[in-house]
Short mmCIF file of C-alpha atoms and ligand atoms in Angstrom, two decimals:
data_model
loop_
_atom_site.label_atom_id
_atom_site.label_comp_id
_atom_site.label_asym_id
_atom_site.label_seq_id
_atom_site.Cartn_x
_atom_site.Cartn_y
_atom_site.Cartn_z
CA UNK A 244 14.40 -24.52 37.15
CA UNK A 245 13.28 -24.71 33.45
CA UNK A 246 13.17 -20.87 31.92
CA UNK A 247 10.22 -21.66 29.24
CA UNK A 248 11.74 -19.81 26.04
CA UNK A 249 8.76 -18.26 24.52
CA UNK A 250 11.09 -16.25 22.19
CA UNK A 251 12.79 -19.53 20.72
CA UNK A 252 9.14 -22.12 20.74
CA UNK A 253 7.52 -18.75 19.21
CA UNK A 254 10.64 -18.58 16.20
CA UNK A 255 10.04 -22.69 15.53
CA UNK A 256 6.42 -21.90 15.59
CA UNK A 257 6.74 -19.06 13.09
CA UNK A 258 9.48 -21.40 10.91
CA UNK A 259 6.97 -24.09 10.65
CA UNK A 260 4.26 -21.98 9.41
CA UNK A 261 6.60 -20.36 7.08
CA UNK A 262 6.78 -23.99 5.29
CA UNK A 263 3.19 -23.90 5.35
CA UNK A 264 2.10 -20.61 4.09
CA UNK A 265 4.52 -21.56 1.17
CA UNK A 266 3.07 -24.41 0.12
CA UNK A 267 -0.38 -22.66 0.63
CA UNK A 268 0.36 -20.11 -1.40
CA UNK A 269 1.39 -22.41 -4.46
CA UNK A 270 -1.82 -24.43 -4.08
CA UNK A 271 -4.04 -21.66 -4.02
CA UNK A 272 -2.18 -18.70 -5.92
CA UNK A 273 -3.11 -16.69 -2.96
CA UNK A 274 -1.30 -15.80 0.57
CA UNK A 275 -3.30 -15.92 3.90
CA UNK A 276 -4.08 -12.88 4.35
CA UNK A 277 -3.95 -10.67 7.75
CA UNK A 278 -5.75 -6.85 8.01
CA UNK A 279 -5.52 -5.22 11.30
CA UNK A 280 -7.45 -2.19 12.58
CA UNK A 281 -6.00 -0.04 14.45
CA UNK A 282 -7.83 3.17 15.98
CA UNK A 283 -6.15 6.17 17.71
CA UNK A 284 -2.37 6.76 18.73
CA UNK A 285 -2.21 4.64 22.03
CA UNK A 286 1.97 3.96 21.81
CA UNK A 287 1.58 0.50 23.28
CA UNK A 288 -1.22 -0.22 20.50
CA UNK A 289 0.80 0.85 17.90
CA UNK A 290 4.27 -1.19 18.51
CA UNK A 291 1.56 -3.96 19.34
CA UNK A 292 0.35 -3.69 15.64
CA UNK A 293 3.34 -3.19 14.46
CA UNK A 294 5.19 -6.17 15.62
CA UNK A 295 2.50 -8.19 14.25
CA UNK A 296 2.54 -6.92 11.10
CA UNK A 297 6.48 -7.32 10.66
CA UNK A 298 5.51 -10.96 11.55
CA UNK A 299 2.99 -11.97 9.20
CA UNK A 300 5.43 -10.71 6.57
CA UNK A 301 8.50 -12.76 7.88
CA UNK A 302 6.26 -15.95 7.46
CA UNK A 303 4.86 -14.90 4.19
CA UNK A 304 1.39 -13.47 5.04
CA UNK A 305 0.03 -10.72 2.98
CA UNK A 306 -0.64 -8.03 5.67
CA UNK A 307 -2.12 -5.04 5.88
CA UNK A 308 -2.75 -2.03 9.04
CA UNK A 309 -5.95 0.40 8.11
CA UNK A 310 -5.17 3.27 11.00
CA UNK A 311 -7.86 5.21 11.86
CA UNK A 312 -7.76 8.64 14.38
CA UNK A 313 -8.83 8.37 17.36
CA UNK A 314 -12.43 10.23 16.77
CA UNK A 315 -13.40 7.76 14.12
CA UNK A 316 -16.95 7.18 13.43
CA UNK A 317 -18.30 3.67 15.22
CA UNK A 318 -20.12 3.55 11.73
CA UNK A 319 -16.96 3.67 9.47
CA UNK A 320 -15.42 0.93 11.29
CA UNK A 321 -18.32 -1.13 11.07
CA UNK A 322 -19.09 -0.72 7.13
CA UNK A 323 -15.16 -1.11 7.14
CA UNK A 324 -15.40 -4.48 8.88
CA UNK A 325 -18.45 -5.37 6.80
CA UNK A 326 -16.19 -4.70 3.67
CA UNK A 327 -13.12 -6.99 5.10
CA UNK A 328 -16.06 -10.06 5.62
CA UNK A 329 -16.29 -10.13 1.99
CA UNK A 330 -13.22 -9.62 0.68
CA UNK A 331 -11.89 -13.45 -0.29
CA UNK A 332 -8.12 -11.97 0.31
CA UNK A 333 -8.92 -11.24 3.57
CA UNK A 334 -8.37 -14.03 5.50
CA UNK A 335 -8.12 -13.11 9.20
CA UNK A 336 -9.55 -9.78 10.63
CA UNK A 337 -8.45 -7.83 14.22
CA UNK A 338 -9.23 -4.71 15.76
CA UNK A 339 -6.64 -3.84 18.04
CA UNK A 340 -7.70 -3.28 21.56
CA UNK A 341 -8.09 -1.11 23.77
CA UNK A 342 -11.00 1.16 21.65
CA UNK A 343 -11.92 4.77 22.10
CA UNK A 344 -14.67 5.10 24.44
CA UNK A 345 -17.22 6.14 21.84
CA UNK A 346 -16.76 2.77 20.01
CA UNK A 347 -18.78 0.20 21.13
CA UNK A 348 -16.02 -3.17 21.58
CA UNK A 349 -18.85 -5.90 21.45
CA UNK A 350 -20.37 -3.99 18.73
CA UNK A 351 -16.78 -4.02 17.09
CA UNK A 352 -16.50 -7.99 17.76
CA UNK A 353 -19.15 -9.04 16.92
CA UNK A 354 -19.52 -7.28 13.07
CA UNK A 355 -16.50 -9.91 12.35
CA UNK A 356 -17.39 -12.87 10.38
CA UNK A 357 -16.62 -15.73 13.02
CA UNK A 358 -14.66 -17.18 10.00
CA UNK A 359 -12.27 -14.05 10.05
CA UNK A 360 -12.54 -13.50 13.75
CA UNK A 361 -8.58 -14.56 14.14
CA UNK A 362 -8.22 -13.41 18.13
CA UNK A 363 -11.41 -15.45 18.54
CA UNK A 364 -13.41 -13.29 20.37
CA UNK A 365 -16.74 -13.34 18.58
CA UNK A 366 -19.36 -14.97 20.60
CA UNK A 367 -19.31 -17.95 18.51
CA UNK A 368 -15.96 -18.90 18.85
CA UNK A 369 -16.31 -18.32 22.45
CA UNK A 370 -19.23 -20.85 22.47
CA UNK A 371 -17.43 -22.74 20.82
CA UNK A 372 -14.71 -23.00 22.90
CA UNK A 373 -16.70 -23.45 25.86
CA UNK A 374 -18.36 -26.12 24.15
CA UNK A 375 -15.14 -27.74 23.40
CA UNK A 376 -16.02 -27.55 19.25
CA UNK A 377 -13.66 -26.49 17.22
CA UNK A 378 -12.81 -23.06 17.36
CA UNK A 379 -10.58 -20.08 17.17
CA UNK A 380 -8.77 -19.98 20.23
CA UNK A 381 -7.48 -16.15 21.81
CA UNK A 382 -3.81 -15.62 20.62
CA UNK A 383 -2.54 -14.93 24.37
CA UNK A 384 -4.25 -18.12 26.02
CA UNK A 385 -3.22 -20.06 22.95
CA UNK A 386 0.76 -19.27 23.48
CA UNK A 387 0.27 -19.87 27.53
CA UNK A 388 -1.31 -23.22 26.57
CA UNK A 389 1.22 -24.76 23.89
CA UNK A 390 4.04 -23.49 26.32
CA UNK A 391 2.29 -25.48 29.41
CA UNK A 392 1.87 -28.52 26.88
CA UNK A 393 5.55 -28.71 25.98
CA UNK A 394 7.03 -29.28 29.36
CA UNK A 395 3.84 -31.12 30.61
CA UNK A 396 2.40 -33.43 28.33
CA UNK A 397 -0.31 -35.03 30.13
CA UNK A 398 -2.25 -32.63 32.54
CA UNK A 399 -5.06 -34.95 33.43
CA UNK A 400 -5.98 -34.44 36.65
CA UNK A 401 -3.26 -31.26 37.25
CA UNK A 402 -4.35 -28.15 39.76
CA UNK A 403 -4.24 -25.24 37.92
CA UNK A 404 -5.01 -22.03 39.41
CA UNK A 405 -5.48 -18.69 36.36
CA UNK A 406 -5.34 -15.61 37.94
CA UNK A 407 -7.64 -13.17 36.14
CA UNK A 408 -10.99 -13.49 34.63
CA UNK A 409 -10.80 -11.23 31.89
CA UNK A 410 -12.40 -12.66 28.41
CA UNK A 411 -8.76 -12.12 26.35
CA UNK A 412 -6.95 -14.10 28.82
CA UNK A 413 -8.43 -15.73 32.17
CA UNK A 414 -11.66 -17.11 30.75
CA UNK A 415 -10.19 -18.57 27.33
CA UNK A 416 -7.11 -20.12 29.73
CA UNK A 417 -9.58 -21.69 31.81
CA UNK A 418 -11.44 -23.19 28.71
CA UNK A 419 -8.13 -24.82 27.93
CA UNK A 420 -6.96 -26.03 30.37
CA UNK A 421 -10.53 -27.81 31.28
CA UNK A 422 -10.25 -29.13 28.36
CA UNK A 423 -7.11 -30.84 29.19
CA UNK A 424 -9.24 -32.41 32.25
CA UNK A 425 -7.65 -30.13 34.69
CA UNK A 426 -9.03 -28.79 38.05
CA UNK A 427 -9.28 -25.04 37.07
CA UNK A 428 -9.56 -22.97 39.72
CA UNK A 429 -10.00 -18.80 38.09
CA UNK A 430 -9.54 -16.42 40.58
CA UNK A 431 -9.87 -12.71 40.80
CA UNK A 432 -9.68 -9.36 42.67
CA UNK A 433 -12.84 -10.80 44.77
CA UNK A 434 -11.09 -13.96 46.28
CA UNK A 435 -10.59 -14.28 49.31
CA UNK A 436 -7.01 -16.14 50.01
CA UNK A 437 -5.27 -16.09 46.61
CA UNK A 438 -1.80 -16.91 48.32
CA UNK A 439 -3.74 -20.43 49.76
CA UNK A 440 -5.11 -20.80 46.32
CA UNK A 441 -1.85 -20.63 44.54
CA UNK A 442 -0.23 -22.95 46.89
CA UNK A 443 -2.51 -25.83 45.60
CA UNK A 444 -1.35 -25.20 42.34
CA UNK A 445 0.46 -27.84 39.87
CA UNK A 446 0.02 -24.76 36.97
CA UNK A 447 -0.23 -21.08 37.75
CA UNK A 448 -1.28 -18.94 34.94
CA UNK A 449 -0.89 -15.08 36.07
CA UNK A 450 -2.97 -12.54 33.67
CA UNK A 451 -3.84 -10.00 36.05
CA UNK A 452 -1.56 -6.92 35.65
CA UNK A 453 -0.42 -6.57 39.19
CA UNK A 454 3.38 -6.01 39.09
CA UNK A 455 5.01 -9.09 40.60
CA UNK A 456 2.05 -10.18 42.43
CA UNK A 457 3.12 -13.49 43.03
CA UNK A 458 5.50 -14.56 45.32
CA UNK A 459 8.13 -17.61 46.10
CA UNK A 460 5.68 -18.36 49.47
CA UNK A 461 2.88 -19.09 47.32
CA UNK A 462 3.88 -21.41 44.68
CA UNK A 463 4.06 -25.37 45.22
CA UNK A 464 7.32 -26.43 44.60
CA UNK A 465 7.53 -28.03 41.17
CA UNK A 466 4.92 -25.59 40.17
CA UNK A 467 4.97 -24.33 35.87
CA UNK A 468 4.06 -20.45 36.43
CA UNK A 469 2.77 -18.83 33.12
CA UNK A 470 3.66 -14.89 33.51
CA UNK A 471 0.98 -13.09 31.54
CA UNK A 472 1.88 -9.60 32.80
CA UNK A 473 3.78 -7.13 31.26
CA UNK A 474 3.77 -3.67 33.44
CA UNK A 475 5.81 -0.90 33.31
CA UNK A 476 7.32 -0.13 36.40
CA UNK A 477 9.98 2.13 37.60
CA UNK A 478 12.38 -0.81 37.69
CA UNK A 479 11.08 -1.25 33.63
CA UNK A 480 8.82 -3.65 32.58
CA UNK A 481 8.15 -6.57 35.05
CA UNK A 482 5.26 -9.75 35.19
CA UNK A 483 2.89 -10.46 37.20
CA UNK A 484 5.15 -13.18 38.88
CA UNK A 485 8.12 -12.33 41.35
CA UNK A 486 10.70 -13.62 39.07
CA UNK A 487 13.82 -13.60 40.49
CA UNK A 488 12.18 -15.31 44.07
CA UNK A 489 9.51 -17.54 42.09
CA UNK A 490 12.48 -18.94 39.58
CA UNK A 491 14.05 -20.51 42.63
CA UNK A 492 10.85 -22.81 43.62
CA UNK A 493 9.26 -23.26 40.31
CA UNK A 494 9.40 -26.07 38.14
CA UNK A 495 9.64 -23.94 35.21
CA UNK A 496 8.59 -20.39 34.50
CA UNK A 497 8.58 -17.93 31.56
CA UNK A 498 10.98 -14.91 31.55
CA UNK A 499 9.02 -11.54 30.62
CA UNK A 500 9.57 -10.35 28.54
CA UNK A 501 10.22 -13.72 25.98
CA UNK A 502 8.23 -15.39 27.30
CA UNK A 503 4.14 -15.25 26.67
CA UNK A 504 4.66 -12.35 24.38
CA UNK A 505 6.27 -14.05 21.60
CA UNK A 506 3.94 -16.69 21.94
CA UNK A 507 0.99 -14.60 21.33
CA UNK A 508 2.23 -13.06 18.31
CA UNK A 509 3.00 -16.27 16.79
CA UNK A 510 -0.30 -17.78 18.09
CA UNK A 511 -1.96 -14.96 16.04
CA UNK A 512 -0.18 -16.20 12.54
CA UNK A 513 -0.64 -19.79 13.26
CA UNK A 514 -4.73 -18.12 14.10
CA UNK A 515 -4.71 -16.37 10.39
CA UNK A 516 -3.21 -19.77 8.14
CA UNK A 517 -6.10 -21.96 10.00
CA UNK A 518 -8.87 -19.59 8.92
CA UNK A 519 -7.31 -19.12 5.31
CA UNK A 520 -7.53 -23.10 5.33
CA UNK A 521 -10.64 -23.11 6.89
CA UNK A 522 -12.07 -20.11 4.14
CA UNK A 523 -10.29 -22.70 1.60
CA UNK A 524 -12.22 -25.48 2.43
N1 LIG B 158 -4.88 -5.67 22.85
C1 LIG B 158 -4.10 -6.34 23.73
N2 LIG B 158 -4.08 -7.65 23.45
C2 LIG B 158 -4.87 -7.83 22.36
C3 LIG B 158 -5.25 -8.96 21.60
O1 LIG B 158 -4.86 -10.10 21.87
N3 LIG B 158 -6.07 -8.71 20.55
C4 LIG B 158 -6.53 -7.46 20.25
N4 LIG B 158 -7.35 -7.33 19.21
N5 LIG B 158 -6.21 -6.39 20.95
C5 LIG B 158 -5.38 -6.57 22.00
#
């Protein structure tokens, strides 16, 4: 079995864009820069935020958190936002998610520019996407896709089965790997046999937050599994996958943690230099 080492493709990932933010910065006398919002005290949102930020400074981003408490205004997020769209150092713009109830999220998403929108959730990247245009692609998806590509290079024609709909991860997945002329079958809470589904499966992609949901007797042999899930259980934080059981049928899988998570941080850097080129251009 191949463990997929998200931690070491993430650290060549963030050494090549090092190099590039480098030589960026000397053409343009200005660094890509990176502003995340976060809102409230949730603990997982903050080391979230925080790990990002202490990334976009190892590869040379200029970063920057505005925190907000948790009883924020909608309104001074919005103008806030609105400010961020115009600021030329600004080069990439999230809002770190979950949001307080009284903040409307597609409100939120959709007051960043599309051009700043670096977790590419804004509508238009979406249609994008779906319209296979350029776009920018969801950091999580993203990682789970370059991860897939580097121990499968040609997926024509592959059965791949995501498990979860949800527009951050499930929908965006399925996007790519269409893309990549797969059979995408997304499932969800509502299906009916998700063991049979599975079992068809060339590539499972698991983004459902069920703690080791999936299990050895429903993965093909020779199977990749993606593990999107990271839940805290009383045995500490576990996948969505079965890993110990799944390892020994699977083709290759990814470890969790080190595996997606790494990936998605990464993802969001690699997200931040194409809009500063993009912004450049
Ligand atoms: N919360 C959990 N994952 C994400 C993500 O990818 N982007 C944002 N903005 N918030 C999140």
């Amino acid at each position: 079995m191949i463990l997929i080492d998200g931690k070491k493709i993430a650290a060549e990932i963030r050494e090549e864009l090092k190099k590039e933010v480098s030589q960026l910065k000397k053409k343009n006398n200005q660094a890509p820069g990176l502003t995340v919002i976060l809102i409230g005290d949730l603990a997982p949102s903050q080391i979230y935020v925080r790990m990002k930020e202490k990334a976009a400074n190892e590869v040379g981003l200029k970063s920057e958190i505005i925190k907000y408490p948790n009883d924020v205004e909608e309104k001074t997020v919005l103008d806030k936002i609105d400010e961020l769209n115009k600021d030329s150092l600004v080069s990439g713009i999230l809002v770190q998610l979950p949001l307080p109830k009284h903040i409307d999220k597609k409100k939120v998403i959709e007051k960043i520019s599309p051009s700043k929108d670096v977790d590419g959730f804004h509508p238009i990247n979406v249609g994008n996407l779906s319209s296979g245009y350029e776009s920018t692609v969801p950091c999580t998806p993203l990682g789970c896709y370059l991860l897939i590509k580097k121990y499968e290079k040609n997926l024509n024609g592959k059965k791949a089965v995501v498990i979860g709909r949800s527009n951050l991860n499930g929908k965006p997945m399925m996007q790519l790997l269409l893309k990549e002329n797969c059979t995408v079958t997304i499932t969800h809470s509502k299906t009916k046999d998700l063991k049979a589904e599975c079992l068809e499966a060339d590539i499972i992609v698991a983004a459902v937050g069920i703690p080791e949901l999936v299990k050895a007797d429903w993965i093909k042999k020779d199977a990749i599994v993606i593990d999107v899930g990271i839940n805290k259980t009383e045995k500490g934080i576990v996948g969505d996958v079965a890993f110990d059981e799944v390892s020994k049928i699977a083709k290759a899988l990814t470890p969790v943690p080190g595996g997606v998570g790494p990936m998605t941080i990464a993802c969001l850097l690699k997200n931040t230099v194409e809009c500063f080129k993009r912004l450049q251009n």
